[in-house]
Coordinates of C-alpha atoms in Angstrom, one line a residue:
Chain C
X24 CA 4.9 15.9 -1.2
X25 CA 3.3 17.0 2.3
X26 CA 0.0 15.9 3.2
X27 CA -2.3 16.6 6.3
X28 CA -0.9 15.3 9.6
X29 CA -3.2 12.3 10.3
X30 CA -2.4 12.7 14.3
X31 CA -2.9 16.8 14.4
X32 CA -5.2 16.4 17.4
X33 CA -2.3 14.9 19.6
X34 CA 0.8 16.7 18.2
X35 CA -0.9 20.1 17.2
X36 CA -2.2 22.6 19.7
X37 CA -5.2 24.8 19.7
X38 CA -3.9 28.3 18.8
X39 CA -6.5 30.0 17.5
X40 CA -10.8 30.7 16.5
X41 CA -12.4 31.4 13.4
X42 CA -15.8 32.6 13.4
X43 CA -18.1 29.7 11.0
X44 CA -21.3 30.6 10.1
X45 CA -23.1 29.1 13.2
X46 CA -20.3 27.2 15.5
X47 CA -16.4 28.8 15.7
X48 CA -13.9 27.5 13.8
X49 CA -10.9 26.0 15.9
X50 CA -7.2 26.4 14.4
X51 CA -4.4 24.4 15.1
X52 CA -1.1 24.7 14.6
X53 CA 2.4 22.8 15.9
X54 CA 2.8 25.5 18.3
X55 CA 2.0 29.3 18.7
X56 CA 4.8 30.9 16.9
X57 CA 3.9 28.6 14.0
X58 CA 0.6 30.7 13.3
X59 CA 0.9 33.8 12.1
X60 CA -3.0 34.6 11.3
X61 CA -5.1 35.3 8.3
X62 CA -2.5 37.7 5.6
X63 CA 1.0 35.5 6.9
X64 CA 2.1 32.3 5.4
X65 CA 1.6 30.1 8.7
X66 CA -1.8 28.9 8.6
X67 CA -1.9 25.8 10.2
X68 CA -5.1 23.7 10.2
X69 CA -8.7 24.8 10.4
X70 CA -11.3 22.8 11.6
X71 CA -12.0 19.4 13.3
X72 CA -14.4 17.3 12.1
X73 CA -13.7 18.9 8.7
X74 CA -9.8 19.5 8.8
X75 CA -7.8 21.4 5.9
X76 CA -4.5 21.8 6.3
X77 CA -4.2 25.7 5.1
X78 CA -0.6 25.4 4.3
X79 CA -0.8 22.8 1.7
X80 CA -4.1 23.5 0.3
X81 CA -3.5 24.6 -3.0
X82 CA -7.5 26.5 -3.7
X83 CA -8.1 23.8 -6.4
X84 CA -12.1 23.9 -5.4
X85 CA -12.4 20.1 -5.9
X86 CA -14.1 19.9 -2.3
X87 CA -16.6 22.8 -2.8
X88 CA -17.7 20.7 -5.9
X89 CA -17.4 17.3 -4.1
X90 CA -19.2 18.2 -1.2
X91 CA -22.9 17.5 -1.2
X92 CA -23.8 19.9 1.9
X93 CA -22.3 22.6 1.3
X94 CA -19.9 22.9 3.9
X95 CA -17.1 24.7 2.3
X96 CA -16.8 28.1 1.1
X97 CA -13.8 30.6 0.5
X98 CA -12.3 32.7 2.3
X99 CA -9.6 35.3 1.4
X100 CA -5.6 34.3 2.5
X101 CA -3.6 36.6 0.9
X102 CA 0.3 36.4 0.8
X103 CA 0.0 32.3 1.2
X104 CA 2.6 31.1 -0.8
X105 CA 0.4 28.2 -1.5
X106 CA -2.8 30.3 -3.3
X107 CA -4.4 33.3 -1.8
X108 CA -7.9 31.7 -1.5
X109 CA -8.8 29.0 0.7
X110 CA -11.7 26.7 1.2
X111 CA -13.1 27.5 4.6
X112 CA -15.4 25.0 6.4
X113 CA -17.9 27.8 7.4
X114 CA -20.8 25.1 8.0
X115 CA -19.2 22.5 9.7
X116 CA -21.3 20.8 11.9
X117 CA -23.3 20.3 8.8
X118 CA -20.8 17.6 7.5
X119 CA -22.7 14.3 6.8
X120 CA -19.0 12.5 6.9
X121 CA -19.3 11.2 3.4
X122 CA -15.7 12.3 2.9
X123 CA -16.3 12.6 -0.6
X124 CA -14.1 15.9 -0.2
X125 CA -11.2 13.6 1.5
X126 CA -11.3 11.6 -1.6
X127 CA -11.2 14.3 -4.2
X128 CA -8.5 17.2 -3.2
X129 CA -5.4 16.5 -5.4
X130 CA -3.2 17.4 -2.2
X131 CA -4.4 15.4 0.5
X132 CA -4.6 18.6 2.5
X133 CA -8.4 17.7 4.0
X134 CA -9.0 14.8 6.8
X135 CA -12.6 14.1 8.1
X136 CA -12.9 12.5 11.2
X137 CA -16.0 11.5 12.5
X138 CA -17.5 13.5 15.4
X139 CA -17.9 10.6 17.7
X140 CA -14.4 9.9 18.2
X141 CA -13.4 13.7 19.0
X142 CA -14.2 13.7 22.7
X143 CA -13.5 10.0 23.2
X144 CA -9.7 10.7 22.3
X145 CA -8.8 11.0 18.7
X146 CA -5.6 8.3 18.6
X147 CA -7.3 5.6 17.8
X148 CA -10.0 7.3 15.0
X149 CA -6.8 9.1 13.5
X150 CA -4.6 5.6 12.7
X151 CA -7.5 3.9 11.7
X152 CA -8.0 6.9 8.8
X153 CA -4.4 6.8 8.1
X154 CA -5.0 3.3 6.7
X155 CA -7.9 4.7 4.7
X156 CA -6.3 7.3 2.8
X157 CA -3.3 6.2 2.4
X158 CA -3.5 4.5 -1.2
X159 CA -5.1 6.8 -3.4
X160 CA -2.1 9.4 -2.5
X161 CA 0.0 9.2 -5.7
X162 CA -2.4 8.8 -8.0
X163 CA -5.0 11.5 -6.8
X164 CA -1.9 14.0 -7.1
X165 CA -1.5 13.3 -11.0
X166 CA -5.0 13.6 -11.9
X167 CA -7.1 15.9 -9.8
X168 CA -10.4 14.9 -11.2
X169 CA -10.1 11.1 -10.7
X170 CA -12.3 9.3 -7.7
X171 CA -10.0 6.5 -7.8
X172 CA -6.4 5.5 -8.7
X173 CA -6.1 4.6 -11.9
X174 CA -3.0 3.2 -11.9
X175 CA -3.7 -0.4 -11.3
X176 CA 0.0 -1.7 -11.6
X177 CA 0.1 -0.6 -8.1
X178 CA -1.9 -4.1 -7.0
X179 CA -0.5 -6.7 -9.5
X180 CA 2.3 -7.1 -12.0
X181 CA 1.6 -6.3 -15.5
X182 CA 3.7 -6.5 -18.5
X183 CA 3.9 -3.0 -19.7
X184 CA 7.1 -2.6 -21.2
X185 CA 6.1 -1.8 -24.4
X186 CA 3.7 1.2 -23.2
X187 CA 6.3 2.2 -20.9
X188 CA 8.6 3.2 -24.4
X189 CA 5.7 4.4 -26.3
X190 CA 5.1 6.7 -23.5
X191 CA 9.1 7.7 -23.0
X192 CA 9.0 8.6 -26.6
X193 CA 6.0 10.9 -26.6
X194 CA 7.3 12.6 -23.2
X195 CA 10.3 13.7 -25.3
X196 CA 8.3 16.5 -27.0
X197 CA 5.3 18.5 -26.5
X198 CA 2.6 17.4 -29.0
X199 CA 0.0 19.8 -29.7
X200 CA -3.3 19.5 -27.3
X201 CA -6.5 17.6 -28.1
X202 CA -8.6 19.3 -25.5
X203 CA -8.2 16.9 -22.4
X204 CA -8.6 19.8 -20.0
X205 CA -12.3 19.7 -21.1
X206 CA -13.2 16.4 -20.4
X207 CA -11.9 16.8 -16.9
X208 CA -13.5 20.2 -16.2
X209 CA -17.2 18.7 -17.8
X210 CA -16.8 15.7 -15.3
X211 CA -16.2 18.1 -12.4
X212 CA -19.6 19.7 -14.3
X213 CA -21.5 17.5 -14.5
X214 CA -20.6 15.8 -10.8
X215 CA -21.7 19.1 -9.2
X216 CA -24.9 19.5 -11.7
X217 CA -26.0 16.1 -10.9
X218 CA -25.4 16.6 -6.7
X219 CA -26.9 19.9 -6.5
X220 CA -30.3 18.5 -8.7
X221 CA -30.9 15.6 -5.4
X222 CA -32.1 16.5 -2.1
X223 CA -29.2 15.5 0.1
X224 CA -28.3 15.6 3.4
X225 CA -28.9 13.8 7.0
X226 CA -32.9 14.0 6.2
X227 CA -32.9 12.0 2.9
X228 CA -32.2 8.4 2.1
X229 CA -31.1 6.6 -1.2
X230 CA -33.2 3.9 -2.8
X231 CA -32.9 1.2 -5.2
X232 CA -35.5 0.6 -8.4
X233 CA -35.1 -2.9 -8.7
X234 CA -36.7 -2.9 -12.2
X235 CA -33.8 -0.7 -13.0
X236 CA -31.0 -2.2 -11.0
X237 CA -28.5 -4.1 -13.5
X238 CA -26.5 -5.7 -10.6
X239 CA -23.4 -3.7 -12.1
X240 CA -22.1 -3.2 -8.3
X241 CA -20.7 0.4 -9.0
X242 CA -22.6 2.3 -6.1
X243 CA -20.8 -0.4 -3.6
X244 CA -17.6 0.7 -4.6
X245 CA -18.5 4.2 -4.4
X246 CA -20.3 4.0 -1.1
X247 CA -17.9 5.1 1.9
X248 CA -20.0 3.9 5.0
X249 CA -20.7 0.1 3.2
X250 CA -24.1 1.2 3.3
X251 CA -25.2 -1.0 0.0
X252 CA -25.2 -4.6 0.3
X253 CA -25.8 -7.0 -3.3
X254 CA -29.0 -9.0 -2.6
X255 CA -29.8 -12.2 -4.6
X256 CA -33.3 -12.2 -6.1
X257 CA -35.2 -15.2 -7.8
X258 CA -36.5 -14.1 -10.9
X259 CA -38.9 -15.1 -13.8
X260 CA -38.6 -14.8 -17.5
X261 CA -40.9 -15.8 -19.6
X262 CA -39.3 -19.4 -20.0
X263 CA -37.1 -19.4 -17.6
X264 CA -36.3 -18.8 -13.6
X265 CA -32.8 -17.3 -12.7
X266 CA -31.4 -15.4 -9.9
X267 CA -29.8 -11.9 -10.3
X268 CA -28.2 -9.4 -8.1
X269 CA -29.9 -6.4 -6.8
X270 CA -28.4 -3.7 -4.8
X271 CA -30.3 -2.7 -1.5
X272 CA -29.1 0.7 0.7
X273 CA -28.9 0.0 4.4
X274 CA -31.3 2.2 5.8
X275 CA -29.2 3.2 9.3
X276 CA -25.8 3.8 7.8
X277 CA -26.8 6.0 4.6
X278 CA -25.7 9.4 5.2
X279 CA -28.0 10.8 2.1
X280 CA -24.9 11.8 0.1
X281 CA -25.8 11.3 -3.3
X282 CA -22.7 9.5 -4.6
X283 CA -24.1 6.2 -5.3
X284 CA -27.2 8.0 -7.3
X285 CA -24.4 9.8 -9.1
X286 CA -22.5 6.6 -9.9
X287 CA -25.5 4.5 -11.3
X288 CA -25.2 4.2 -14.9
X289 CA -28.9 3.3 -15.6
X290 CA -30.5 6.0 -13.0
X291 CA -31.5 3.4 -10.5
X292 CA -31.0 5.5 -7.7
X293 CA -33.3 8.2 -6.0
X294 CA -33.3 10.2 -2.9
X295 CA -36.2 10.0 -1.0
X296 CA -37.0 11.9 2.2
X297 CA -36.7 9.9 5.7
X298 CA -39.8 9.3 7.2
Chain Z
X16 CA -30.7 18.7 -15.1
X17 CA -28.2 16.1 -16.3
X18 CA -30.8 13.4 -14.7
X19 CA -33.4 14.1 -16.9
X20 CA -32.1 13.3 -20.2
X21 CA -34.1 10.3 -21.8
X22 CA -31.6 7.9 -21.6
X23 CA -32.6 4.2 -22.7
X24 CA -33.6 2.5 -19.9
X25 CA -32.2 -0.6 -20.7
X26 CA -28.7 0.4 -21.9
X27 CA -26.4 1.5 -19.3
X28 CA -24.9 4.8 -19.5
X29 CA -21.3 4.8 -18.0
X30 CA -20.0 8.2 -17.3
X31 CA -18.3 9.2 -20.4
X32 CA -21.4 9.1 -22.3
X33 CA -23.5 11.2 -20.1
X34 CA -20.6 13.8 -20.5
X35 CA -21.0 13.2 -24.5
X36 CA -24.6 13.7 -24.1
X37 CA -24.1 16.8 -21.9
X38 CA -21.6 18.1 -24.5
X39 CA -23.8 17.6 -27.4
X40 CA -26.9 19.8 -25.5
X41 CA -24.4 22.6 -25.5
X42 CA -25.0 24.9 -28.2
X43 CA -22.2 26.5 -29.7
X44 CA -23.0 29.0 -32.5
X45 CA -20.0 31.2 -33.0
X46 CA -18.2 30.8 -36.2
X47 CA -14.9 29.0 -36.0
X48 CA -11.8 29.9 -38.2
X49 CA -8.6 27.9 -38.0
X50 CA -5.2 29.9 -37.5
X51 CA -4.0 28.9 -41.1
X52 CA -5.4 26.3 -43.8
X53 CA -4.5 22.5 -43.7
X54 CA -5.3 19.7 -46.2
X55 CA -5.7 16.9 -43.7
X56 CA -7.1 16.9 -40.4
X57 CA -6.8 15.0 -37.6
X58 CA -9.8 13.9 -35.6
X59 CA -8.6 12.4 -31.8
X60 CA -11.8 11.2 -31.3
X61 CA -13.6 11.0 -27.5
X62 CA -10.0 9.1 -25.9
X63 CA -9.6 11.8 -23.3
X64 CA -13.3 11.2 -22.0
X65 CA -12.6 7.4 -22.2
X66 CA -9.6 8.2 -20.3
X67 CA -11.9 10.2 -17.5
X68 CA -14.3 7.1 -17.6
X69 CA -11.5 4.4 -16.8
X70 CA -10.6 7.0 -13.8
X71 CA -14.0 7.5 -12.3
X72 CA -15.4 4.1 -12.6
X73 CA -14.8 0.7 -10.6
X74 CA -16.0 -1.6 -13.1
X75 CA -14.0 -0.6 -16.3
X76 CA -10.5 -1.6 -15.6
X77 CA -8.9 -0.3 -18.2
X78 CA -5.8 1.5 -18.3
X79 CA -6.2 5.7 -18.5
X80 CA -3.7 6.2 -21.0
X81 CA -6.3 6.8 -24.3
X82 CA -5.0 10.2 -24.4
X83 CA -1.4 9.0 -25.8
X84 CA -3.1 7.1 -28.8
X85 CA -4.4 10.8 -29.7
X86 CA -0.2 12.0 -29.2
X87 CA 1.1 9.1 -30.9
X88 CA -0.9 9.7 -33.9
X89 CA -0.1 13.1 -34.2
X90 CA 3.8 12.4 -34.1
X91 CA 3.2 9.6 -36.6
X92 CA 1.5 11.9 -38.9
X93 CA 4.4 14.5 -38.3
X94 CA 7.0 12.1 -38.5
X95 CA 5.4 11.1 -42.4
X96 CA 5.9 14.8 -43.1
X97 CA 2.1 15.4 -42.7
X98 CA 1.2 18.4 -40.9
X99 CA -2.7 18.2 -39.7
X100 CA -4.7 20.4 -38.3
X101 CA -5.8 19.2 -35.0
X102 CA -9.6 19.0 -34.9
X103 CA -9.1 19.6 -31.3
X104 CA -12.3 18.7 -28.9
X105 CA -12.8 22.1 -27.2
X106 CA -14.1 22.8 -30.8
X107 CA -15.3 19.6 -32.3
X108 CA -17.6 17.1 -30.3
X109 CA -17.1 12.9 -30.3
X110 CA -19.0 11.7 -33.5
X111 CA -22.1 10.3 -32.1
X112 CA -20.6 6.6 -33.0
X113 CA -22.1 5.2 -29.8
X114 CA -25.3 7.0 -29.5
X115 CA -26.2 6.1 -33.2
X116 CA -26.0 2.5 -32.3
X117 CA -27.6 2.7 -29.5
X118 CA -30.3 4.8 -30.8
X119 CA -30.1 7.7 -29.2
X120 CA -31.1 9.6 -32.9
X121 CA -31.5 13.3 -31.5
X122 CA -28.3 13.0 -29.7
X123 CA -26.6 11.9 -32.6
X124 CA -28.2 14.5 -34.7
X125 CA -27.3 16.9 -32.8
X126 CA -23.5 15.6 -32.9
X127 CA -23.2 15.3 -36.7
X128 CA -24.8 18.7 -37.2
X129 CA -22.4 20.5 -35.3
X130 CA -19.5 18.3 -36.5
X131 CA -20.4 19.2 -40.1
X132 CA -20.7 22.9 -39.8
X133 CA -16.9 22.9 -37.8
X134 CA -15.7 20.5 -40.8
X135 CA -17.2 22.8 -43.2
X136 CA -15.6 25.9 -41.4
X137 CA -12.1 24.2 -41.1
X138 CA -11.6 23.9 -45.0
X139 CA -9.8 20.7 -44.9
X140 CA -9.8 18.0 -47.9
X141 CA -9.0 14.8 -46.0
X142 CA -10.0 13.9 -42.5
X143 CA -8.1 11.2 -40.9
X144 CA -9.0 9.2 -37.4
X145 CA -7.3 6.8 -35.4
X146 CA -10.7 5.4 -33.9
X147 CA -12.0 2.9 -36.5
X148 CA -15.5 3.9 -35.1
X149 CA -14.8 7.6 -36.0
X150 CA -13.7 6.8 -39.7
X151 CA -17.2 4.4 -40.2
X152 CA -19.0 7.2 -39.0
X153 CA -17.7 10.0 -40.8
X154 CA -17.5 8.1 -44.2
X155 CA -20.8 6.0 -43.9
X156 CA -23.1 7.9 -41.4
X157 CA -22.3 11.5 -41.8
X158 CA -21.2 10.4 -45.9
X159 CA -18.9 13.3 -45.9
X160 CA -17.2 12.5 -49.2
X161 CA -20.6 13.5 -51.1
X162 CA -21.9 16.0 -48.4
X163 CA -19.2 17.9 -47.7
X164 CA -16.2 16.6 -50.4
X165 CA -13.8 15.8 -47.7
X166 CA -11.9 12.1 -48.6
X167 CA -12.0 10.2 -45.1
X168 CA -9.3 8.0 -44.3
X169 CA -7.8 5.9 -41.1
X170 CA -4.9 6.8 -40.0
X171 CA -3.3 3.5 -41.0
X172 CA -4.4 4.2 -44.7
X173 CA -2.8 8.0 -44.3
X174 CA 0.5 6.6 -43.1
X175 CA 0.4 3.7 -46.1
X176 CA 2.8 3.9 -48.8
X177 CA 4.8 6.9 -47.3
X178 CA 8.1 5.2 -47.1
X179 CA 8.0 5.1 -43.2
X180 CA 10.8 2.8 -41.7
X181 CA 10.4 1.4 -38.3
X182 CA 12.6 -0.8 -36.1
X183 CA 11.7 -2.6 -32.9
X184 CA 13.9 -2.0 -30.0
X185 CA 13.8 -5.7 -29.8
X186 CA 13.0 -8.7 -31.8
X187 CA 8.9 -9.1 -31.1
X188 CA 6.4 -11.2 -32.3
X189 CA 2.5 -9.4 -32.8
X190 CA -0.4 -9.9 -34.6
X191 CA -3.1 -7.7 -35.0
X192 CA -7.0 -7.9 -34.3
X193 CA -9.1 -6.2 -36.8
X194 CA -11.7 -3.9 -35.3
X195 CA -15.4 -4.6 -36.5
X196 CA -15.4 -1.4 -37.7
X197 CA -12.4 -0.9 -39.8
X198 CA -12.5 -4.6 -41.1
X199 CA -16.3 -6.2 -41.9
X200 CA -17.7 -2.5 -42.0
X201 CA -14.6 -0.6 -44.1
X202 CA -13.1 -3.7 -45.7
X203 CA -9.6 -2.5 -44.8
X204 CA -7.5 -5.1 -43.8
X205 CA -4.0 -4.6 -45.5
X206 CA -3.4 -0.9 -44.7
X207 CA -2.5 -1.7 -40.9
X208 CA -0.9 -5.3 -41.9
X209 CA 1.4 -3.4 -44.4
X210 CA 2.4 -0.8 -41.4
X211 CA 3.4 -3.6 -39.1
X212 CA 5.7 -5.1 -42.1
X213 CA 7.4 -2.0 -42.1
X214 CA 8.7 -2.8 -38.8
X215 CA 12.0 -3.9 -38.7
X216 CA 12.5 -6.8 -36.0
X217 CA 8.6 -7.3 -35.7
X218 CA 7.4 -10.9 -37.0
X219 CA 3.4 -10.5 -37.8
X220 CA 1.5 -13.9 -37.3
X221 CA -2.2 -14.4 -37.8
X222 CA -4.7 -15.3 -35.1
X223 CA -6.8 -18.2 -36.0
X224 CA -9.6 -16.1 -36.8
X225 CA -8.4 -12.6 -38.8
X226 CA -9.5 -10.5 -41.3
X227 CA -13.3 -11.2 -42.1
X228 CA -13.4 -13.8 -39.6
X229 CA -12.2 -11.8 -36.9
X230 CA -13.8 -11.9 -33.6
X231 CA -15.1 -8.6 -31.6
X232 CA -14.1 -7.5 -28.4
X233 CA -17.5 -7.9 -27.4
X234 CA -18.6 -4.7 -26.2
X235 CA -19.7 -3.1 -29.4
X236 CA -20.9 0.8 -28.9
X237 CA -20.7 0.0 -25.2
X238 CA -23.9 -1.3 -25.0
X239 CA -23.3 -3.9 -22.5
X240 CA -20.6 -5.8 -20.7
X241 CA -21.3 -9.3 -19.1
X242 CA -20.2 -12.9 -19.2
X243 CA -21.5 -13.3 -22.5
X244 CA -19.3 -10.5 -23.9
X245 CA -16.5 -11.6 -21.2
X246 CA -16.4 -15.0 -23.0
X247 CA -15.8 -13.4 -26.5
X248 CA -12.8 -11.8 -25.6
X249 CA -11.2 -14.3 -23.7
X250 CA -11.4 -16.3 -26.5
X251 CA -9.6 -13.9 -29.0
X252 CA -7.4 -13.6 -25.7
X253 CA -6.7 -17.3 -25.8
X254 CA -6.1 -17.1 -30.0
X255 CA -3.2 -14.7 -29.1
X256 CA -1.5 -16.9 -26.4
X257 CA -2.0 -19.8 -28.7
X258 CA -0.3 -18.1 -31.7
X259 CA 2.4 -17.1 -29.1
X260 CA 2.6 -13.3 -29.7
X261 CA 4.1 -10.4 -27.5
X262 CA 1.8 -8.1 -28.3
X263 CA -1.7 -7.9 -29.6
X264 CA -2.3 -4.9 -32.0
X265 CA -5.8 -2.9 -32.4
X266 CA -6.6 -0.6 -34.5
X267 CA -9.5 1.1 -32.5
X268 CA -9.2 2.3 -29.0
X269 CA -12.7 0.7 -28.0
X270 CA -10.8 -2.5 -28.6
X271 CA -7.8 -1.7 -26.8
X272 CA -9.9 -0.2 -24.1
X273 CA -11.7 -3.3 -23.6
X274 CA -9.2 -6.1 -24.3
X275 CA -7.0 -4.2 -21.9
X276 CA -9.8 -3.8 -19.1
X277 CA -10.2 -8.1 -19.5
X278 CA -6.3 -8.6 -19.3
X279 CA -6.2 -6.5 -16.2
X280 CA -9.0 -8.5 -14.4
X281 CA -7.4 -11.4 -14.9
X282 CA -4.0 -10.1 -13.2
X283 CA -6.2 -8.6 -10.4
X284 CA -7.7 -12.4 -9.8
X285 CA -4.9 -14.6 -10.7
X286 CA -6.8 -17.9 -8.6
X287 CA -9.3 -18.1 -11.3
X288 CA -6.4 -19.0 -13.5
X289 CA -7.0 -17.4 -16.9
X290 CA -3.8 -15.7 -17.6
X291 CA -2.8 -14.1 -21.3
X292 CA 1.1 -13.4 -20.9
X293 CA 1.2 -10.7 -23.3
X294 CA 0.7 -6.7 -23.8
X295 CA -2.7 -5.3 -25.8
X296 CA -1.7 -1.8 -27.5
X297 CA -2.9 0.4 -30.3
X298 CA -0.9 0.2 -33.5
X299 CA -0.4 3.5 -33.2
X300 CA 1.5 3.2 -29.8
X301 CA 3.6 0.0 -31.0
X302 CA 4.6 2.4 -34.1
X303 CA 6.0 5.0 -31.9
X304 CA 7.5 2.8 -29.6
X305 CA 9.6 1.7 -32.9
X306 CA 10.1 5.3 -33.9
X307 CA 14.2 5.3 -35.3
X308 CA 16.2 7.9 -33.3
X309 CA 16.8 10.9 -35.4
X310 CA 19.9 11.9 -35.5

């Protein structure tokens, strides 16, 4: 399946612009003949920092749910074969480069480029991101709400002969539903609610409560900026002294995207205003 | 909203429990009526929520295929000539086992009240579960036989003694891992073993600790997973290697989840030298793999 061209800034041409909320949105296409304008089936790639390939976008809405700073909104694109609405990046300058949308997009139509890399030649930045985003492609297509790949067999050998047999038998016929869609939808809903209930953005910073932190490292995995470190602490219990690891947020790289606060199983992470 | 719920401070709440609590707090008062009356009801439990959990978290390394346990159970019930009413999770809610054992009684009571009302509306006579935890919760904590007159069965008890025949595609040595809820708590050791013995070509061996002396998977009620619980699980898995088995079978999706997590973790870090070269499966998944082709 197609995904957004990682080097579109060098291989595509700027063909048009569209009004955003404060700044115009750049539209890219292979050449001027492969862009037909809104209302046709040729839409090209929209946006620069937040680039969405509208020819791939299926309007699943995952990016709108995931974005902590509400960059996206819907735009009507009648007559497009993939979907008749698209997620337009109206508030592109607000992007905090958390890449949450990139990860949740079921068809890999989104590419985020750091604004700093755009002026100084897009080449090195694009190839770097190509590596970053390559791994989860396949699994995300199967499971649109998954944040990580569940196909762990990609990374190691696993004797799953018998489980494969079970799946073969079960795939032969359609069995009644047990309500699996509900769990997936609830996950999306909960994530949106949690992100909405927290202050977020450039002016905020995540803060770990050491009393609550259990050192599970979940937040470390979730941070897209390597902005969380695990630090050893010497602690005292009633009868013994022991060492325990706690998460520490690195202030200069934290973008206030709230993903770690959602991931924390003990609510040890809160969002605080930067002083 | 979701972050202000009174979660306990000391017990971590993985995503799927947050979802279940969220689900419990939604009020659904409209009456529900199944399309036609059924004698049996099949309760799949929260397997779908567990799938979301495994996909979301980086700490639980289990496989995201718990929904196949429910699918396999439905297929086996149909194979045994039972047409169960699927107690769909869109209508029912989680049985609340983990919430009860973690002390979130308020959440448990809400779930119990909802499920009791729905079970009454469904008009079924017997409810069968593929999850040992749901089975115990329905039978003991909901006390369904006395309150609603509904008989509660574990799926192995439902399938037992129905003259089913299975044939393993190849010779295989299996061992049955007794879940705490089904074994020690409900005293059911024989039904799953009887089912395994129906499989032609499968040799059943007993692990060193079996029946009432069986070892636990260590993560009871999703309370915590740490080095101590992992040590218990590793000891259990070592017993499987000692017995020379090809597949370890469990009777509870939670056992399956935690054992699979451990096995995957070991395979991801081969340099640590712990290795168990066999598969973990739920009994229902295994039986479906051994179904004979209908000609």
